[in-house]
Coordinates of C-alpha atoms and ligand atoms in Angstrom, one line a residue:
X4 CA 137.3 120.1 143.2
X5 CA 139.6 117.9 145.0
X6 CA 138.9 114.2 145.6
X7 CA 137.5 112.9 148.3
X8 CA 140.0 110.9 150.5
X9 CA 138.8 108.0 152.5
X10 CA 140.6 105.4 154.4
X11 CA 138.9 102.3 154.9
X12 CA 140.0 100.5 157.9
X13 CA 139.2 96.7 158.1
X14 CA 140.6 93.8 160.1
X15 CA 139.8 91.5 157.1
X16 CA 139.7 92.2 153.2
X17 CA 139.1 90.0 150.1
X18 CA 141.3 88.5 148.5
X19 CA 143.8 88.7 151.3
X20 CA 141.8 87.4 154.7
X21 CA 138.1 86.6 155.2
X22 CA 136.1 85.2 158.0
X23 CA 133.0 86.9 157.2
X24 CA 131.0 89.3 155.1
X25 CA 133.0 92.3 156.5
X26 CA 136.2 91.0 154.4
X27 CA 133.7 91.2 150.9
X28 CA 132.6 94.5 152.0
X29 CA 136.3 95.7 152.2
X30 CA 137.5 94.1 149.2
X31 CA 134.6 95.5 147.3
X32 CA 133.2 98.8 148.4
X33 CA 136.7 100.9 148.2
X34 CA 136.8 99.6 144.2
X35 CA 133.3 100.9 143.9
X36 CA 134.2 104.3 145.7
X37 CA 137.2 104.7 143.3
X38 CA 134.6 104.6 140.5
X39 CA 132.7 107.3 141.9
X40 CA 135.9 109.3 141.7
X41 CA 137.1 108.8 145.3
X42 CA 140.7 108.4 146.5
X43 CA 140.1 105.4 148.5
X44 CA 142.5 103.3 150.2
X45 CA 142.4 100.5 152.6
X46 CA 144.3 99.5 155.5
X47 CA 144.6 96.0 157.1
X48 CA 146.7 93.6 159.3
X49 CA 149.4 91.5 157.5
X50 CA 148.2 88.3 158.4
X51 CA 150.0 85.1 157.4
X52 CA 147.4 84.6 154.6
X53 CA 148.6 87.9 153.0
X54 CA 151.3 86.6 150.4
X55 CA 152.0 89.9 148.7
X56 CA 155.7 91.1 149.0
X57 CA 156.2 94.6 150.5
X58 CA 154.1 96.5 152.7
X59 CA 151.2 97.3 150.4
X60 CA 149.0 96.0 147.5
X61 CA 146.6 97.2 145.2
X62 CA 143.1 96.1 144.4
X63 CA 140.6 97.4 141.7
X64 CA 142.2 99.7 139.1
X65 CA 144.2 101.7 141.6
X66 CA 142.9 101.2 145.5
X67 CA 145.8 100.9 147.7
X68 CA 146.0 98.3 150.5
X69 CA 148.5 99.2 153.2
X70 CA 149.2 96.3 155.4
X71 CA 150.2 96.8 158.9
X72 CA 152.9 94.4 159.8
X73 CA 153.7 92.8 163.1
X74 CA 154.6 89.2 163.0
X75 CA 154.1 88.6 166.5
X76 CA 150.5 89.8 166.5
X77 CA 149.6 88.8 162.8
X78 CA 151.5 86.2 161.5
X79 CA 149.2 83.5 162.7
X80 CA 146.9 80.9 160.8
X81 CA 143.8 82.6 162.1
X82 CA 142.5 86.2 162.2
X83 CA 141.0 86.3 165.7
X84 CA 141.3 82.7 167.6
X85 CA 141.8 79.2 167.3
X86 CA 140.4 76.0 168.5
X87 CA 141.2 76.9 172.1
X88 CA 139.0 80.1 171.6
X89 CA 139.9 83.8 171.0
X90 CA 143.4 84.5 171.1
X91 CA 144.2 86.0 174.5
X92 CA 146.0 89.1 173.2
X93 CA 143.2 90.4 170.8
X94 CA 143.3 93.7 172.7
X95 CA 146.8 94.5 172.2
X96 CA 146.6 93.2 168.6
X97 CA 143.8 95.5 167.6
X98 CA 145.0 98.5 170.0
X99 CA 148.3 98.3 167.8
X100 CA 146.4 98.0 164.6
X101 CA 144.1 101.0 165.5
X102 CA 147.1 103.1 166.4
X103 CA 149.1 102.1 163.2
X104 CA 146.0 103.1 161.3
X105 CA 146.8 106.7 162.3
X106 CA 150.5 106.2 162.3
X107 CA 150.4 104.9 158.7
X108 CA 148.5 107.9 157.6
X109 CA 151.4 110.0 158.5
X110 CA 153.9 108.0 157.4
X111 CA 152.1 108.1 153.7
X112 CA 151.5 111.6 154.0
X113 CA 147.8 110.8 153.5
X114 CA 145.3 113.1 155.0
X115 CA 142.1 111.2 154.7
X116 CA 138.8 113.5 154.8
X117 CA 136.9 110.4 156.2
X118 CA 138.2 107.5 157.9
X119 CA 135.8 104.8 157.7
X120 CA 136.5 102.2 160.5
X121 CA 134.5 98.9 160.6
X122 CA 133.4 96.8 163.8
X123 CA 135.3 96.7 167.2
X124 CA 138.9 95.9 165.9
X125 CA 138.9 99.4 164.5
X126 CA 136.6 100.9 167.0
X127 CA 139.3 102.7 168.6
X128 CA 140.1 105.2 165.8
X129 CA 137.6 107.7 166.5
X130 CA 138.5 107.6 170.2
X131 CA 142.0 108.0 169.7
X132 CA 141.3 111.1 167.1
X133 CA 139.2 112.7 169.9
X134 CA 141.4 111.7 172.7
X135 CA 145.6 111.1 172.1
X136 CA 145.3 113.0 168.4
X137 CA 142.9 115.7 169.4
X138 CA 145.6 118.4 168.9
X139 CA 147.5 116.6 166.1
X140 CA 146.8 119.1 163.3
X141 CA 147.7 116.2 161.0
X142 CA 144.2 115.2 161.3
X143 CA 142.4 118.4 162.0
X144 CA 139.9 118.2 159.0
X145 CA 139.5 114.1 159.3
X146 CA 136.1 113.0 160.3
X147 CA 134.9 109.1 160.9
X148 CA 132.2 106.8 160.1
X149 CA 132.1 103.7 162.3
X150 CA 130.2 101.0 160.3
X151 CA 128.6 98.3 162.4
X152 CA 128.6 94.7 160.4
X153 CA 127.1 92.7 163.4
X154 CA 126.0 94.1 166.9
X155 CA 127.0 90.7 168.4
X156 CA 130.5 91.0 168.3
X157 CA 131.6 94.1 170.3
X158 CA 134.9 93.5 171.3
X159 CA 134.6 92.8 174.9
X160 CA 137.6 92.6 177.3
X161 CA 138.3 92.2 180.9
X162 CA 138.4 95.5 182.9
X163 CA 142.1 94.7 183.9
X164 CA 142.9 95.0 180.3
X165 CA 141.8 98.4 179.9
X166 CA 145.2 100.1 180.4
X167 CA 146.3 98.7 177.1
X168 CA 144.1 101.0 175.5
X169 CA 146.2 103.8 176.6
X170 CA 143.6 106.1 177.7
X171 CA 142.8 107.4 181.4
X172 CA 140.6 105.7 183.4
X173 CA 138.0 108.4 183.6
X174 CA 136.9 107.1 180.4
X175 CA 136.2 103.7 181.9
X176 CA 132.6 104.7 182.8
X177 CA 129.1 103.9 181.8
X178 CA 128.8 106.9 179.2
X179 CA 132.2 105.6 177.4
X180 CA 134.0 102.1 177.5
X181 CA 132.3 100.6 180.4
X182 CA 129.8 97.7 179.8
X183 CA 128.8 95.8 182.8
X184 CA 132.3 96.0 184.5
X185 CA 134.0 95.1 181.0
X186 CA 135.7 97.1 178.4
X187 CA 133.6 97.5 175.3
X188 CA 135.1 98.7 172.4
X189 CA 132.1 99.1 170.0
X190 CA 130.5 101.3 172.6
X191 CA 133.7 103.8 172.3
X192 CA 133.2 103.8 168.5
X193 CA 129.4 104.7 168.7
X194 CA 130.0 107.5 171.1
X195 CA 133.2 108.8 169.2
X196 CA 132.6 108.5 165.8
X197 CA 131.1 111.2 163.9
X198 CA 128.5 109.1 162.4
X199 CA 127.4 105.6 162.7
X200 CA 126.5 103.2 160.0
X201 CA 125.1 99.9 159.5
X202 CA 124.6 97.6 156.5
X203 CA 121.1 97.8 155.8
X204 CA 118.0 100.3 156.8
X205 CA 116.1 97.7 158.5
X206 CA 119.0 96.6 160.7
X207 CA 119.5 100.1 161.3
X208 CA 115.9 100.4 163.1
X209 CA 116.2 96.8 164.6
X210 CA 119.4 97.8 166.5
X211 CA 117.6 100.5 168.5
X212 CA 115.7 97.9 170.1
X213 CA 116.7 95.3 173.0
X214 CA 116.1 92.3 170.7
X215 CA 118.7 93.2 168.4
X216 CA 120.6 95.8 170.1
X217 CA 122.9 93.4 172.3
X218 CA 122.8 95.7 175.3
X219 CA 123.9 98.9 173.3
X220 CA 120.5 100.0 172.3
X221 CA 120.5 102.9 174.6
X222 CA 123.6 104.0 173.2
X223 CA 122.7 103.7 169.9
X224 CA 119.5 105.6 170.5
X225 CA 121.5 108.6 172.2
X226 CA 122.9 108.8 168.6
X227 CA 120.0 108.0 166.4
X228 CA 120.5 111.2 164.4
X229 CA 123.6 110.1 163.2
X230 CA 122.7 106.4 162.7
X231 CA 122.4 105.5 158.8
X232 CA 121.8 102.0 157.2
X233 CA 123.3 101.4 153.5
X234 CA 122.6 98.0 152.0
X235 CA 125.7 96.2 150.9
X236 CA 126.2 95.5 147.3
X237 CA 127.8 92.0 145.8
X238 CA 131.2 92.1 143.8
X239 CA 129.8 90.8 140.4
X240 CA 133.1 90.6 139.4
X241 CA 133.6 87.7 141.8
X242 CA 129.8 86.4 141.6
X243 CA 128.7 86.2 138.4
X244 CA 127.7 82.9 136.8
X245 CA 128.4 84.2 133.4
X246 CA 132.3 84.5 134.3
X247 CA 132.7 82.4 137.1
X248 CA 135.4 79.7 136.1
X249 CA 134.8 77.5 139.0
X250 CA 131.4 76.4 137.4
X251 CA 131.2 73.3 135.3
X252 CA 129.4 75.6 132.8
X253 CA 129.3 79.1 132.8
X254 CA 125.8 80.7 132.2
X255 CA 123.8 84.1 132.3
X256 CA 120.2 85.3 132.2
X257 CA 119.9 84.5 128.6
X258 CA 121.5 81.1 128.8
X259 CA 120.0 80.1 132.1
X260 CA 118.9 76.5 131.0
X261 CA 122.9 75.8 131.5
X262 CA 122.4 76.3 135.3
X263 CA 120.7 72.8 135.2
X264 CA 124.2 71.5 133.6
X265 CA 125.8 72.8 136.7
X266 CA 123.1 71.0 138.9
X267 CA 123.4 67.9 137.1
X268 CA 127.1 67.9 137.4
X269 CA 127.0 68.7 141.2
X270 CA 124.6 65.9 141.8
X271 CA 126.7 63.6 140.2
X272 CA 129.8 64.6 141.9
X273 CA 128.4 64.7 145.5
X274 CA 126.8 61.3 144.6
X275 CA 123.3 62.3 144.5
X276 CA 120.6 61.1 142.1
X277 CA 121.0 63.1 138.8
X278 CA 117.5 64.3 138.4
X279 CA 116.7 67.6 137.3
X280 CA 113.1 67.3 138.7
X281 CA 114.3 66.9 142.2
X282 CA 114.7 70.2 143.7
X283 CA 118.1 71.0 145.3
X284 CA 117.7 73.0 148.7
X285 CA 121.4 74.6 149.2
X286 CA 123.2 76.4 152.1
X287 CA 126.1 77.9 152.4
X288 CA 126.6 79.6 155.7
X289 CA 128.7 80.0 158.8
X290 CA 127.2 77.6 161.3
X291 CA 126.2 79.8 164.3
X292 CA 123.1 80.3 166.3
X293 CA 122.6 83.7 164.3
X294 CA 121.9 81.8 161.2
X295 CA 118.5 80.5 162.4
X296 CA 120.1 76.9 162.1
X297 CA 118.2 75.8 165.5
X298 CA 115.0 76.6 163.2
X299 CA 116.2 74.4 160.7
X300 CA 117.2 71.6 163.1
X301 CA 113.6 71.3 164.2
X302 CA 112.3 70.6 160.4
X303 CA 115.1 68.9 158.8
X304 CA 113.6 65.4 158.9
X305 CA 110.2 66.8 157.1
X306 CA 112.4 68.4 154.6
X307 CA 114.5 65.4 154.0
X308 CA 111.6 63.3 153.8
X309 CA 110.2 65.0 151.0
X310 CA 111.4 64.6 147.5
X311 CA 114.3 66.7 147.7
X312 CA 118.2 67.1 147.6
X313 CA 119.9 68.7 150.5
X314 CA 123.2 70.3 150.1
X315 CA 125.0 72.0 153.0
X316 CA 128.3 74.0 153.2
X317 CA 129.5 75.6 156.3
X318 CA 131.8 75.4 159.6
X319 CA 131.4 76.9 163.1
X320 CA 129.8 75.6 166.0
X321 CA 130.2 72.0 167.1
X322 CA 126.9 71.3 168.1
X323 CA 125.9 72.2 164.4
X324 CA 128.8 69.9 162.9
X325 CA 127.1 66.9 165.0
X326 CA 123.9 67.8 164.1
X327 CA 124.4 67.7 160.3
X328 CA 126.8 64.8 160.4
X329 CA 124.0 62.9 162.0
X330 CA 121.7 64.2 159.4
X331 CA 124.5 62.9 156.5
X332 CA 124.4 59.6 158.2
X333 CA 120.5 59.3 158.4
X334 CA 119.9 60.5 154.9
X335 CA 122.9 59.3 152.9
X336 CA 120.8 59.1 149.7
X337 CA 119.4 62.9 149.4
X338 CA 121.7 64.8 151.7
X339 CA 125.3 66.3 151.0
X340 CA 127.0 67.7 153.9
X341 CA 130.3 69.5 154.1
X342 CA 131.9 70.7 157.2
X343 CA 134.5 73.0 155.9
X344 CA 135.1 76.5 154.3
X345 CA 135.3 75.9 150.6
X346 CA 135.3 79.0 148.3
X347 CA 134.8 76.7 145.0
X348 CA 132.4 74.1 146.5
X349 CA 130.0 77.2 147.6
X350 CA 130.0 78.7 144.0
X351 CA 128.9 75.4 142.6
X352 CA 126.3 75.2 145.3
X353 CA 124.9 78.4 144.6
X354 CA 124.8 77.5 140.6
X355 CA 123.2 74.0 141.5
X356 CA 120.3 75.1 144.0
X357 CA 117.0 75.8 143.2
X358 CA 116.4 77.1 146.5
X359 CA 118.7 78.8 148.9
X360 CA 117.9 78.7 152.7
X361 CA 118.6 81.5 155.1
X362 CA 116.5 81.5 158.3
X363 CA 118.7 84.3 160.3
X364 CA 117.5 85.2 163.8
X365 CA 119.1 88.3 162.9
X366 CA 121.0 89.2 159.4
X367 CA 122.7 92.9 159.3
X368 CA 122.7 92.6 155.5
X369 CA 123.3 89.0 154.4
X370 CA 125.3 88.3 151.1
X371 CA 123.7 84.9 150.4
X372 CA 120.5 85.9 149.2
X373 CA 122.1 88.4 146.9
X374 CA 124.4 85.7 145.4
X375 CA 121.6 83.5 145.2
X376 CA 119.8 85.9 142.9
X377 CA 122.5 86.2 140.4
X378 CA 123.1 82.4 140.4
X379 CA 119.2 82.0 139.8
X380 CA 118.5 80.2 143.1
X381 CA 115.3 81.2 144.9
X382 CA 116.1 82.6 148.5
X383 CA 113.8 81.4 151.4
X384 CA 114.7 83.7 154.2
X385 CA 113.3 85.1 157.5
X386 CA 112.0 88.8 157.1
X387 CA 114.9 90.2 159.1
X388 CA 117.5 93.0 158.4
X389 CA 118.9 93.2 155.2
X390 CA 117.1 90.2 154.1
X391 CA 114.0 92.0 154.6
X392 CA 115.1 94.9 152.6
X393 CA 116.1 92.7 149.5
X394 CA 113.8 89.5 149.5
X395 CA 110.1 90.1 148.8
X396 CA 107.6 87.5 148.8
X397 CA 106.9 86.0 145.4
X398 CA 103.1 86.2 144.2
X399 CA 102.4 83.5 141.5
X400 CA 99.4 85.9 140.4
X401 CA 101.2 88.8 139.7
X402 CA 104.5 87.5 139.1
X403 CA 106.1 89.8 141.6
X404 CA 108.6 89.2 144.2
X405 CA 112.0 87.3 144.3
X406 CA 111.6 84.6 147.0
X407 CA 109.9 83.2 149.9
X408 CA 109.8 84.5 153.4
X409 CA 108.6 84.0 156.9
X410 CA 108.3 86.6 159.7
X411 CA 108.5 85.1 163.1
X412 CA 111.4 82.9 164.0
X413 CA 109.2 79.8 164.2
X414 CA 110.4 76.4 162.6
X415 CA 106.8 75.8 161.2
X416 CA 106.7 79.1 159.5
X417 CA 110.0 78.3 157.9
X418 CA 108.7 74.9 156.9
X419 CA 105.6 76.5 155.4
X420 CA 107.6 79.0 153.3
X421 CA 109.7 76.0 152.0
X422 CA 106.6 74.0 150.9
X423 CA 105.4 77.0 149.2
X424 CA 108.5 77.4 147.7
X425 CA 108.5 73.8 146.4
X426 CA 104.9 73.6 145.4
X427 CA 105.8 76.7 143.1
X428 CA 109.0 74.9 141.9
X429 CA 106.4 72.4 140.0
X430 CA 104.9 75.2 138.2
X431 CA 107.5 74.7 135.5
X432 CA 107.0 78.0 133.6
X433 CA 106.4 80.1 136.2
X434 CA 109.7 79.0 137.9
X435 CA 111.7 79.4 134.9
X436 CA 110.3 83.1 134.7
X437 CA 111.4 83.5 138.4
X438 CA 114.8 82.1 137.9
X439 CA 115.3 84.6 135.0
X440 CA 113.7 87.4 136.7
X441 CA 116.0 86.8 140.0
X442 CA 119.1 86.7 137.8
X443 CA 118.5 90.3 136.5
X444 CA 118.3 91.8 139.8
X445 CA 121.0 94.4 140.4
X446 CA 122.4 94.4 143.8
X447 CA 125.9 95.9 142.4
X448 CA 128.0 98.1 144.7
X449 CA 127.4 101.1 142.4
X450 CA 124.6 102.3 144.3
X451 CA 125.5 101.6 147.6
X452 CA 128.9 103.4 146.7
X453 CA 126.7 106.6 145.8
X454 CA 125.0 106.3 148.9
X455 CA 128.3 106.4 150.9
X456 CA 129.8 109.3 148.9
X457 CA 126.7 111.2 150.0
X458 CA 127.0 110.2 153.4
X459 CA 130.7 111.2 153.6
X460 CA 129.7 114.5 152.2
X461 CA 127.2 115.0 154.8
X462 CA 129.6 114.2 157.5
X463 CA 132.0 116.5 156.4
X464 CA 129.7 119.5 156.3
Ligands
LIG14 P1 128.2 86.4 157.5 O1 129.1 87.5 157.1 O2 127.4 86.7 158.9 O3 128.9 85.2 157.8 P2 127.2 86.8 154.9 O4 125.6 86.2 154.5 O5 127.1 88.4 154.7 O6 127.3 86.1 156.3 O7 128.4 86.6 154.3 C1 128.9 85.1 153.9 C2 129.8 84.9 152.8 O8 130.6 83.6 153.4 C3 129.0 84.3 151.7 O9 130.0 84.9 150.5 C4 129.1 82.9 151.7 O10 129.1 82.3 150.6 C5 130.5 82.6 152.4 N1 130.6 81.4 153.3 C6 130.2 81.2 154.4 N2 130.5 80.1 154.9 C7 131.1 79.6 154.0 C8 131.9 78.2 153.7 N3 131.9 77.1 154.7 N4 132.5 77.8 152.5 C9 132.7 78.9 151.6 N5 132.2 80.2 151.7 C10 131.2 80.5 152.9

């Protein structure tokens, strides 16, 4: 049988450019697909951060990554905007990218069976295939999967910008691109793709409701039969304490005690008291409302007044920068706050943490909890989206479960979950067993890639 041909279209791809989880997926799933025998290729814009020469590169064994070049649009320090807000020409930029995705297929003479689009930046591709390229035989057997990584980022633009898309005004109506008098690219993607995916089974259900659908729940409901949720994996080539050379000392499930060498060294480096009995509570996160940091804000004093150390790494909304800088001043002895993006420090925090907090208000999949598992940090999470699919409440009696959870977005419930975890932390033997257990959990991409292959085949039927 001929190989399944998949073009994975993404506005960010690890290791070339990253602002969020999409980049991790785009840098890993195609490699896992290749291992399943798929001819997987990737396409992304050539940002300033892409240092490779030439117009393509490789990831994995032989996954081609095509770069779409347009220096005026993409040779910038950031991906979507700077301190003044979103770039004003984002629609021009991603219309261009979306058109180039199709044109590049032709230039490379690559006839994909599936173009796997991701988020609003590539949401126009299914539309173009059904409109501008409808009678183009090059793509007559090409189908699309449109994966939504986060409902909150829909690609909204002023009505006046609609002509930039290059489609008839007839499609600017409630059934297609119009969304409260604005242009909504994600909506077009949902309507025109052959199937819609999102990054966890629970989130796939949640987005059909007003609470999580961000106004598109009705449109999604119309396509419910073509909506799928497949949980993301973790790339253990990148995220494994046994091979992670950014750690002070590598460790594995077998040598998990060496995790505490990392804890001691980070405590020292960050000017915290070096004491293995004090639980280290870590956070590595975008500082955005989605992440439930307001829930944390309400209880941060209660947390820091306990015998714990709190280490936070993140950037995002200024109000959280202000909040956490205040915390740093108020609790210099047991907090360590880092307002920046720092991949190396992130890895060291996962390794040093006993607890890892993810109180998200919504979480399509979430990587943090899966990375935490591998590094032996026990996650405390809100039961939503992918967090609900991956983190199960720990039970001391049965030894089952892998973390601590709360259901309602209430800070006192969050605090109760943290306190329960801290109590458990004192049960030295049980805790060591829990740490060892979670380190052995398998959230590799292999399973997810198999699910995707099944879904691609289903779409092609
Ligand atoms: P999202 O995509 O919504 O930001 P995910 O949990 O899916 O959330 O992915 C977040 C990824 O980004 C994780 O790999 C996390 O470790 C990393 N990350 C987030 N903030 C920072 C930061 N300030 N420095 C380093 N890594 C970060």
